[in-house]
Short mmCIF file of C-alpha atoms and ligand atoms in Angstrom, two decimals:
data_model
loop_
_atom_site.label_atom_id
_atom_site.label_comp_id
_atom_site.label_asym_id
_atom_site.label_seq_id
_atom_site.Cartn_x
_atom_site.Cartn_y
_atom_site.Cartn_z
CA MET G 1 11.28 -48.82 -1.84
CA LEU G 2 10.29 -45.84 -3.64
CA ARG G 3 7.70 -47.07 -6.62
CA GLY G 4 7.19 -46.58 -10.00
CA GLY G 5 8.92 -43.49 -11.73
CA TYR G 6 8.83 -39.98 -11.24
CA LEU G 7 4.63 -38.50 -12.52
CA PHE G 8 6.45 -35.48 -14.51
CA TYR G 9 8.73 -38.29 -16.23
CA GLU G 10 5.91 -39.97 -17.53
CA VAL G 11 3.63 -36.76 -18.77
CA GLY G 12 7.08 -35.55 -20.40
CA ARG G 13 7.20 -39.15 -22.81
CA ARG G 14 3.88 -38.98 -23.00
CA ALA G 15 4.25 -35.81 -24.80
CA ALA G 16 7.65 -36.49 -26.50
CA ALA G 17 6.23 -39.58 -28.28
CA PHE G 18 3.05 -37.16 -29.36
CA ALA G 19 5.11 -35.01 -30.59
CA ALA G 20 7.27 -36.70 -32.53
CA GLU G 21 4.34 -38.63 -34.59
CA HIS G 22 2.32 -35.09 -34.65
CA PRO G 23 5.24 -32.83 -35.53
CA ASP G 24 2.27 -30.11 -37.21
CA ALA G 25 0.08 -30.20 -33.42
CA GLU G 26 0.97 -27.26 -31.70
CA LEU G 27 0.88 -28.17 -27.82
CA ILE G 28 -0.56 -26.19 -25.42
CA ARG G 29 1.65 -27.30 -22.08
CA MET G 30 -1.39 -27.02 -18.72
CA GLY G 31 0.97 -29.59 -16.98
CA ILE G 32 3.71 -29.00 -14.83
CA GLY G 33 3.59 -26.11 -12.64
CA ASP G 34 5.96 -23.45 -13.22
CA VAL G 35 6.20 -19.84 -14.39
CA THR G 36 5.89 -19.01 -17.37
CA ARG G 37 6.58 -14.74 -17.20
CA PRO G 38 10.35 -12.87 -16.32
CA LEU G 39 10.95 -11.67 -13.37
CA VAL G 40 9.85 -8.27 -12.81
CA PRO G 41 11.31 -5.26 -13.04
CA ALA G 42 12.42 -4.21 -9.77
CA VAL G 43 13.70 -8.23 -8.74
CA ILE G 44 15.84 -7.82 -12.37
CA GLU G 45 16.55 -4.13 -10.78
CA ALA G 46 18.44 -5.23 -7.32
CA LEU G 47 19.96 -8.74 -9.24
CA HIS G 48 21.65 -6.16 -11.82
CA LYS G 49 22.82 -3.81 -8.50
CA ALA G 50 23.71 -6.94 -6.66
CA VAL G 51 26.30 -8.49 -9.20
CA ASP G 52 27.77 -5.29 -9.75
CA ASP G 53 28.10 -5.30 -5.07
CA MET G 54 30.06 -8.55 -6.47
CA SER G 55 32.85 -6.57 -8.54
CA ARG G 56 34.33 -4.70 -6.32
CA ALA G 57 36.29 -5.72 -2.72
CA GLU G 58 33.56 -3.27 -0.72
CA THR G 59 30.94 -4.99 -1.79
CA PHE G 60 32.54 -8.32 -2.71
CA HIS G 61 29.41 -10.95 -0.27
CA GLY G 62 31.31 -14.30 0.45
CA TYR G 63 29.93 -17.02 2.17
CA GLY G 64 26.84 -14.95 3.80
CA PRO G 65 25.32 -15.95 6.77
CA ASP G 66 23.73 -20.19 6.57
CA PHE G 67 20.12 -19.49 6.91
CA GLY G 68 20.06 -15.41 5.21
CA TYR G 69 20.92 -12.26 5.07
CA ASP G 70 19.12 -10.20 8.18
CA PHE G 71 18.12 -7.51 5.54
CA LEU G 72 15.61 -10.53 2.83
CA ARG G 73 14.56 -12.03 6.63
CA GLU G 74 13.13 -8.46 8.06
CA ALA G 75 11.52 -8.34 5.12
CA ILE G 76 9.45 -12.09 5.66
CA LEU G 77 8.84 -11.26 8.80
CA ARG G 78 7.42 -7.51 8.33
CA ARG G 79 5.44 -8.15 4.80
CA ASP G 80 4.83 -11.98 5.57
CA TYR G 81 4.00 -11.49 9.20
CA ALA G 82 4.06 -8.54 11.05
CA ALA G 83 1.07 -7.42 7.91
CA ARG G 84 -0.59 -10.47 9.70
CA GLY G 85 -0.58 -10.37 13.44
CA VAL G 86 1.58 -12.69 12.76
CA SER G 87 4.73 -11.92 15.19
CA LEU G 88 7.56 -14.07 14.62
CA ASP G 89 11.20 -13.81 16.07
CA LEU G 90 14.41 -13.72 13.03
CA ASP G 91 16.14 -16.70 14.73
CA GLU G 92 12.76 -18.36 13.75
CA ILE G 93 13.13 -17.85 9.37
CA PHE G 94 15.27 -19.52 7.43
CA VAL G 95 16.22 -18.67 4.19
CA SER G 96 16.52 -21.95 1.75
CA ASP G 97 17.41 -22.74 -1.84
CA GLY G 98 13.83 -24.09 -2.64
CA ALA G 99 10.78 -25.41 -0.35
CA LYS G 100 11.47 -28.32 -2.27
CA CYS G 101 14.68 -28.55 -1.24
CA ASP G 102 12.91 -27.38 2.54
CA VAL G 103 9.92 -29.88 2.70
CA GLY G 104 12.28 -32.89 1.56
CA ASN G 105 15.29 -32.53 3.82
CA ILE G 106 12.85 -32.00 7.06
CA GLN G 107 12.28 -35.42 7.83
CA GLU G 108 15.97 -36.22 8.73
CA LEU G 109 15.02 -34.22 11.76
CA PHE G 110 12.95 -37.61 12.68
CA SER G 111 13.55 -41.00 13.98
CA SER G 112 12.63 -43.71 11.50
CA ASP G 113 9.82 -45.01 13.08
CA ALA G 114 7.87 -41.28 13.60
CA VAL G 115 4.22 -41.90 11.62
CA VAL G 116 3.90 -39.96 8.66
CA ALA G 117 0.44 -38.74 6.96
CA VAL G 118 0.12 -36.99 3.91
CA MET G 119 -3.09 -35.51 2.18
CA ASP G 120 -3.83 -37.97 -0.24
CA PRO G 121 -4.06 -36.88 -3.82
CA VAL G 122 -0.41 -35.10 -2.42
CA TYR G 123 2.84 -33.00 -3.25
CA PRO G 124 4.64 -36.28 -4.03
CA VAL G 125 7.63 -35.09 -2.88
CA TYR G 126 5.89 -35.31 0.87
CA VAL G 127 5.48 -38.95 0.83
CA ASP G 128 8.96 -40.11 -2.04
CA THR G 129 11.19 -38.67 0.80
CA ASN G 130 9.85 -40.41 3.58
CA VAL G 131 9.88 -43.36 1.55
CA MET G 132 13.82 -42.74 1.06
CA SER G 133 14.72 -42.52 4.65
CA GLY G 134 13.22 -46.06 5.12
CA ARG G 135 10.13 -44.82 7.54
CA SER G 136 7.40 -46.65 5.30
CA GLY G 137 6.76 -50.02 4.28
CA ARG G 138 6.26 -51.64 0.80
CA PHE G 139 3.86 -50.51 -1.24
CA ASP G 140 0.42 -51.92 -1.31
CA GLU G 141 -1.27 -52.09 -4.72
CA GLN G 142 -4.95 -52.54 -2.75
CA LYS G 143 -4.26 -49.64 -0.60
CA GLY G 144 -3.11 -47.93 -3.28
CA GLY G 145 -0.27 -46.39 -0.81
CA TYR G 146 2.61 -47.11 1.37
CA GLU G 147 1.98 -49.61 4.52
CA ARG G 148 2.84 -47.53 7.90
CA ILE G 149 2.00 -44.04 5.80
CA VAL G 150 -1.49 -42.43 6.55
CA TYR G 151 -3.31 -41.23 4.29
CA MET G 152 -5.73 -38.26 4.31
CA PRO G 153 -8.60 -38.75 1.13
CA CYS G 154 -9.39 -35.75 -0.53
CA ARG G 155 -12.24 -36.10 -2.76
CA ALA G 156 -15.39 -33.76 -3.96
CA GLU G 157 -17.50 -35.89 -1.37
CA ASN G 158 -15.30 -34.26 2.12
CA GLY G 159 -14.81 -31.52 0.10
CA PHE G 160 -10.76 -32.09 -0.49
CA VAL G 161 -10.02 -30.62 3.39
CA PRO G 162 -8.73 -33.54 4.61
CA GLU G 163 -10.16 -35.69 7.84
CA LEU G 164 -7.82 -36.00 10.67
CA PRO G 165 -6.10 -38.82 10.87
CA LYS G 166 -7.95 -42.43 13.03
CA GLU G 167 -4.28 -43.95 13.44
CA ARG G 168 -1.80 -42.58 15.08
CA ALA G 169 0.26 -40.15 13.00
CA ASP G 170 3.40 -37.95 14.58
CA VAL G 171 4.13 -36.09 11.83
CA LEU G 172 1.75 -34.34 9.26
CA TYR G 173 1.98 -32.87 6.75
CA LEU G 174 -0.74 -29.94 4.81
CA CYS G 175 -0.52 -27.96 2.29
CA PHE G 176 -3.26 -25.08 1.56
CA PRO G 177 -3.72 -23.43 -1.40
CA ASN G 178 -3.66 -26.77 -1.92
CA ASN G 179 -1.74 -28.79 -5.15
CA PRO G 180 -3.28 -30.23 -7.10
CA THR G 181 -6.11 -29.81 -6.27
CA GLY G 182 -6.29 -25.64 -5.48
CA MET G 183 -8.51 -26.05 -2.41
CA THR G 184 -7.95 -23.17 0.33
CA LEU G 185 -8.60 -24.40 4.12
CA SER G 186 -10.51 -21.86 6.72
CA LYS G 187 -9.54 -20.34 9.83
CA GLU G 188 -11.54 -23.24 11.19
CA HIS G 189 -10.66 -26.09 9.58
CA LEU G 190 -7.23 -24.85 10.77
CA LYS G 191 -7.93 -24.61 13.81
CA ARG G 192 -9.11 -28.42 14.22
CA PHE G 193 -5.88 -29.18 13.37
CA VAL G 194 -3.22 -27.49 15.31
CA ASP G 195 -5.90 -28.43 18.53
CA TYR G 196 -5.63 -32.10 17.18
CA ALA G 197 -1.38 -31.45 16.95
CA ARG G 198 -1.50 -30.11 20.21
CA GLN G 199 -3.01 -32.46 21.66
CA SER G 200 -1.46 -35.14 20.80
CA GLY G 201 2.28 -33.81 20.77
CA ALA G 202 1.88 -34.51 16.98
CA LEU G 203 4.22 -31.59 14.67
CA LEU G 204 2.63 -29.96 11.53
CA LEU G 205 4.02 -29.78 7.90
CA TYR G 206 2.53 -26.84 7.17
CA ASP G 207 3.58 -25.63 3.11
CA SER G 208 1.26 -22.36 1.93
CA ALA G 209 4.59 -21.91 -1.03
CA TYR G 210 1.40 -21.59 -3.60
CA GLU G 211 -0.12 -18.46 -0.20
CA SER G 212 0.09 -15.20 -2.34
CA TYR G 213 -3.07 -16.21 -5.15
CA ILE G 214 -5.24 -16.01 -2.00
CA SER G 215 -8.45 -13.90 -2.92
CA ASP G 216 -10.61 -15.07 -0.03
CA PRO G 217 -10.57 -12.86 3.24
CA ALA G 218 -11.68 -15.00 5.54
CA MET G 219 -8.95 -17.61 4.55
CA PRO G 220 -5.75 -17.75 6.16
CA HIS G 221 -2.21 -16.93 4.38
CA SER G 222 -0.58 -18.58 8.00
CA ILE G 223 -0.55 -21.75 9.38
CA TYR G 224 0.46 -19.05 12.40
CA GLU G 225 -2.85 -17.12 12.24
CA ILE G 226 -4.07 -19.77 14.04
CA GLU G 227 -4.24 -20.06 17.87
CA GLY G 228 -1.52 -22.50 19.47
CA ALA G 229 0.23 -22.53 16.15
CA LYS G 230 3.19 -21.68 16.95
CA GLU G 231 3.91 -24.33 19.08
CA CYS G 232 2.98 -27.26 17.11
CA ALA G 233 3.42 -25.70 13.26
CA VAL G 234 6.53 -25.76 10.73
CA GLU G 235 5.74 -23.05 7.97
CA PHE G 236 7.07 -23.34 4.39
CA ARG G 237 7.03 -20.60 2.31
CA SER G 238 9.18 -20.14 -1.51
CA MET G 239 9.64 -17.26 -3.49
CA SER G 240 8.48 -19.81 -6.88
CA LYS G 241 5.26 -19.04 -7.83
CA THR G 242 5.05 -15.70 -5.93
CA ALA G 243 7.82 -14.13 -7.43
CA GLY G 244 9.09 -15.66 -10.60
CA PHE G 245 11.49 -17.53 -8.63
CA THR G 246 11.61 -21.57 -9.99
CA GLY G 247 14.93 -20.53 -12.10
CA THR G 248 16.69 -17.97 -9.44
CA ARG G 249 15.60 -20.33 -6.53
CA CYS G 250 14.58 -18.56 -3.14
CA ALA G 251 12.11 -20.36 -0.38
CA TYR G 252 12.35 -19.61 3.47
CA THR G 253 10.69 -22.30 6.50
CA VAL G 254 10.01 -20.99 10.00
CA VAL G 255 10.62 -22.96 12.62
CA PRO G 256 9.36 -21.20 16.17
CA LYS G 257 11.42 -21.59 18.94
CA ALA G 258 8.07 -22.48 20.58
CA ILE G 259 8.27 -26.50 19.63
CA SER G 260 9.65 -28.47 21.50
CA ALA G 261 10.72 -32.37 20.82
CA ARG G 262 12.60 -35.13 22.46
CA ASP G 263 15.38 -36.73 21.25
CA THR G 264 17.03 -39.76 20.95
CA LEU G 265 18.71 -39.89 24.70
CA GLY G 266 15.08 -38.83 25.84
CA ASN G 267 15.84 -35.43 26.49
CA THR G 268 14.06 -31.73 25.88
CA VAL G 269 15.15 -30.01 22.61
CA ARG G 270 13.84 -27.30 21.17
CA LEU G 271 13.30 -28.13 16.88
CA ARG G 272 14.60 -24.96 15.73
CA ASP G 273 17.75 -25.67 17.38
CA LEU G 274 17.65 -29.38 14.87
CA TRP G 275 16.81 -27.39 11.60
CA ALA G 276 19.50 -24.57 12.69
CA ARG G 277 21.98 -27.42 12.55
CA ARG G 278 21.23 -29.28 10.07
CA VAL G 279 20.50 -26.49 8.12
CA SER G 280 24.02 -25.22 8.86
CA THR G 281 25.52 -29.15 8.63
CA LYS G 282 24.81 -29.41 4.92
CA PHE G 283 23.84 -25.90 3.44
CA ASN G 284 25.88 -22.71 2.98
CA GLY G 285 22.79 -20.30 2.35
CA VAL G 286 21.85 -18.74 -0.73
CA SER G 287 23.47 -16.32 -2.67
CA TYR G 288 23.37 -13.02 -1.49
CA ILE G 289 22.18 -12.01 -5.52
CA THR G 290 19.62 -14.32 -4.93
CA GLN G 291 18.42 -12.94 -1.46
CA ARG G 292 19.06 -8.86 -2.85
CA GLY G 293 16.36 -10.16 -5.99
CA ALA G 294 14.24 -11.99 -3.56
CA ALA G 295 14.33 -8.89 -0.70
CA ALA G 296 13.63 -6.60 -3.73
CA ALA G 297 10.71 -8.35 -4.23
CA TYR G 298 9.60 -7.54 -0.60
CA SER G 299 10.19 -3.51 -1.55
CA LYS G 300 6.19 -0.94 -1.75
CA ILE G 301 7.04 -1.55 -5.77
CA GLY G 302 7.89 -5.56 -5.85
CA ASN G 303 5.44 -6.26 -3.83
CA GLU G 304 3.17 -4.39 -6.58
CA GLN G 305 5.06 -5.52 -9.11
CA VAL G 306 5.04 -9.45 -7.66
CA LEU G 307 0.54 -9.14 -7.70
CA ALA G 308 0.13 -7.48 -10.70
CA VAL G 309 1.78 -10.89 -12.23
CA VAL G 310 -0.02 -13.04 -9.75
CA ALA G 311 -3.19 -11.94 -11.35
CA ASP G 312 -3.13 -12.27 -14.76
CA TYR G 313 -2.09 -16.11 -13.30
CA MET G 314 -4.97 -16.19 -11.54
CA GLU G 315 -7.13 -14.38 -14.17
CA ASN G 316 -5.63 -17.49 -16.25
CA ALA G 317 -7.58 -19.49 -13.79
CA ARG G 318 -10.58 -17.77 -14.20
CA ILE G 319 -10.51 -18.95 -18.24
CA ILE G 320 -9.73 -22.01 -17.68
CA ARG G 321 -12.30 -22.69 -14.49
CA GLU G 322 -14.59 -20.82 -16.74
CA GLY G 323 -13.81 -22.53 -19.90
CA LEU G 324 -14.04 -26.20 -19.00
CA GLN G 325 -17.80 -25.27 -17.01
CA GLN G 326 -18.93 -23.92 -20.19
CA ALA G 327 -17.71 -27.18 -22.31
CA GLY G 328 -20.27 -28.77 -19.37
CA TYR G 329 -17.18 -29.90 -16.85
CA THR G 330 -17.12 -30.25 -12.82
CA VAL G 331 -14.42 -28.35 -11.70
CA TYR G 332 -12.34 -27.00 -8.94
CA GLY G 333 -9.84 -25.11 -7.15
CA GLY G 334 -8.54 -22.88 -9.81
CA VAL G 335 -10.35 -20.00 -7.47
CA ASN G 336 -7.47 -18.98 -4.37
CA ALA G 337 -4.86 -21.54 -5.92
CA PRO G 338 -3.39 -21.38 -9.67
CA TYR G 339 -4.23 -24.91 -9.63
CA ILE G 340 -7.94 -26.49 -11.60
CA TRP G 341 -8.89 -29.66 -11.23
CA LEU G 342 -11.33 -31.39 -13.11
CA LYS G 343 -13.17 -34.06 -12.86
CA VAL G 344 -12.83 -36.92 -15.24
CA PRO G 345 -16.20 -37.71 -16.51
CA HIS G 346 -15.10 -41.99 -17.42
CA GLY G 347 -13.33 -41.30 -13.74
CA ASP G 348 -9.63 -43.08 -15.37
CA SER G 349 -7.61 -39.52 -15.99
CA TRP G 350 -4.98 -40.86 -17.72
CA LYS G 351 -7.20 -42.20 -20.02
CA PHE G 352 -8.37 -38.25 -20.49
CA PHE G 353 -4.66 -37.08 -20.81
CA ASP G 354 -4.25 -39.44 -23.28
CA GLU G 355 -7.48 -38.06 -24.80
CA LEU G 356 -7.04 -34.33 -24.10
CA LEU G 357 -3.31 -34.29 -25.58
CA SER G 358 -4.73 -36.67 -28.77
CA GLY G 359 -8.04 -34.92 -28.95
CA TYR G 360 -7.15 -31.07 -28.46
CA HIS G 361 -2.94 -31.35 -28.21
CA ILE G 362 -3.28 -29.95 -24.28
CA ILE G 363 -1.33 -31.33 -22.38
CA GLY G 364 -2.58 -31.50 -18.27
CA THR G 365 -1.45 -33.44 -15.11
CA PRO G 366 -4.03 -37.19 -14.85
CA GLY G 367 -4.78 -36.71 -11.11
CA ALA G 368 -4.19 -40.66 -10.41
CA GLY G 369 -0.14 -39.50 -10.05
CA PHE G 370 -0.73 -37.14 -7.06
CA GLY G 371 -2.49 -40.76 -4.83
CA SER G 372 -4.44 -42.42 -5.27
CA ALA G 373 -7.59 -40.15 -3.84
CA GLY G 374 -6.26 -38.16 -7.47
CA GLU G 375 -7.81 -40.98 -9.73
CA GLY G 376 -10.94 -39.35 -11.74
CA TYR G 377 -8.91 -36.11 -11.28
CA LEU G 378 -6.57 -33.79 -13.84
CA ARG G 379 -4.76 -31.03 -12.92
CA MET G 380 -4.43 -28.26 -15.10
CA THR G 381 -1.94 -24.47 -14.33
CA ALA G 382 -2.79 -21.85 -14.27
CA PHE G 383 1.10 -20.49 -15.70
CA ALA G 384 0.86 -21.21 -19.48
CA THR G 385 -0.14 -17.80 -21.34
CA ARG G 386 -2.58 -15.78 -21.54
CA GLU G 387 -2.92 -16.32 -25.64
CA ASN G 388 -2.35 -20.11 -25.13
CA THR G 389 -4.34 -20.23 -22.37
CA ILE G 390 -7.58 -18.83 -24.76
CA ARG G 391 -7.12 -20.90 -27.12
CA ALA G 392 -7.12 -24.03 -25.26
CA MET G 393 -10.48 -23.41 -24.30
CA GLU G 394 -11.53 -22.78 -27.03
CA ARG G 395 -9.91 -25.58 -28.65
CA ILE G 396 -12.76 -28.00 -25.77
CA LYS G 397 -15.82 -25.45 -26.22
CA ARG G 398 -15.06 -26.26 -29.71
CA GLY G 399 -14.41 -30.07 -29.06
CA SER G 400 -11.70 -30.40 -31.80
CA VAL G 401 -8.66 -28.76 -31.66
N1 PLP J 1 6.02 -27.07 -2.61
C1 PLP J 1 4.31 -27.09 -2.72
C2 PLP J 1 3.30 -27.75 -2.53
C3 PLP J 1 4.95 -27.23 -4.56
O1 PLP J 1 4.09 -27.62 -5.75
C4 PLP J 1 5.65 -26.71 -5.21
C5 PLP J 1 7.08 -26.39 -6.37
O2 PLP J 1 5.43 -27.62 -7.28
C6 PLP J 1 7.24 -26.71 -4.25
C7 PLP J 1 6.75 -26.61 -3.23
C8 PLP J 1 8.84 -25.89 -4.00
O3 PLP J 1 9.07 -24.97 -4.67
P1 PLP J 1 9.95 -24.19 -4.41
O4 PLP J 1 10.66 -24.42 -6.46
O5 PLP J 1 10.28 -23.19 -3.81
O6 PLP J 1 11.46 -25.37 -4.42
#
């Protein structure tokens, strides 16, 4: 059974209660990871044109291909993979309406006794969807997690890099650049997971929704940059944070044909075929209009515009990181990811959330909401406007609103 409420509901509830009591307070929202900049001009232009296509019988589009239009999948292959030396086939790319749905739905392919391992702190969707499917035991208050789920703690002491699970794990969820810690994983570290998966037969689910925020040239953008990953890893990508599609909805999942799985009869099957079966049974594709908009983000001009927006958010990240450091805080992340992971001086993340809200009128996200290893930290996002980001840091440095 699922425990507790959704983290962002409680954050919203406390913020609303404070706002009701203090109607003049100008709250600065640095909690929920939603973008604030509009879609870039190349995308808007393509969306308008696609709407016009729908108005004429000759260019009208009804049901599209379940796995996405080739014009988008080809653009993905070219810019996200071939450009980084990774070759994939078109039928290994599945376009969807969001990485949240995909990372949440993929567990439908696994048997109910599969053992799932997650990083702690963690994007809650990985855990909650497995709990909803009965793949966990009860929530153990002492352990701070569910029975039968393997947790890989990521703390300052291990550089926020998960260690390989000591218990058996069939499926490992990895997320880099990480939400919420903002940390990335080097090729050497990632290789350890790939080697582990190949040796043990485990499956890696690699969520790289924040890949476009990587600035360090040494960091891998895709798990397929690691040799052997195509045999053991599924990769999830999203247009949400890259191209501002949080409200427009477009993402994709890569399931290489080289990954094999065992079905209930003991037959060896391709995981790609199972996912294709699931997608075509339960999904009717992303709208033509949306996919045209997404493809425009992959054009030369669209890509330049999108990267300029990402750079702008990353300037906010720098302002937050340096502002907090100047105010005497220890911070992590914010270099290759839009998230800054602040070490809470007294260690109580919900108490610090309340102090930040009442003392500075700033809304963050308490680390405890991402898992027990998140206690002692608070997440801030770089998605606020530049003006609000600067104002927030001024308040913190000044020590008052
Ligand atoms: N994966 C991670 C790690 C995220 O943080 C988010 C959104 O916050 C998502 C996936 C969801 O992406 P989408 O908007 O494509 O559903």
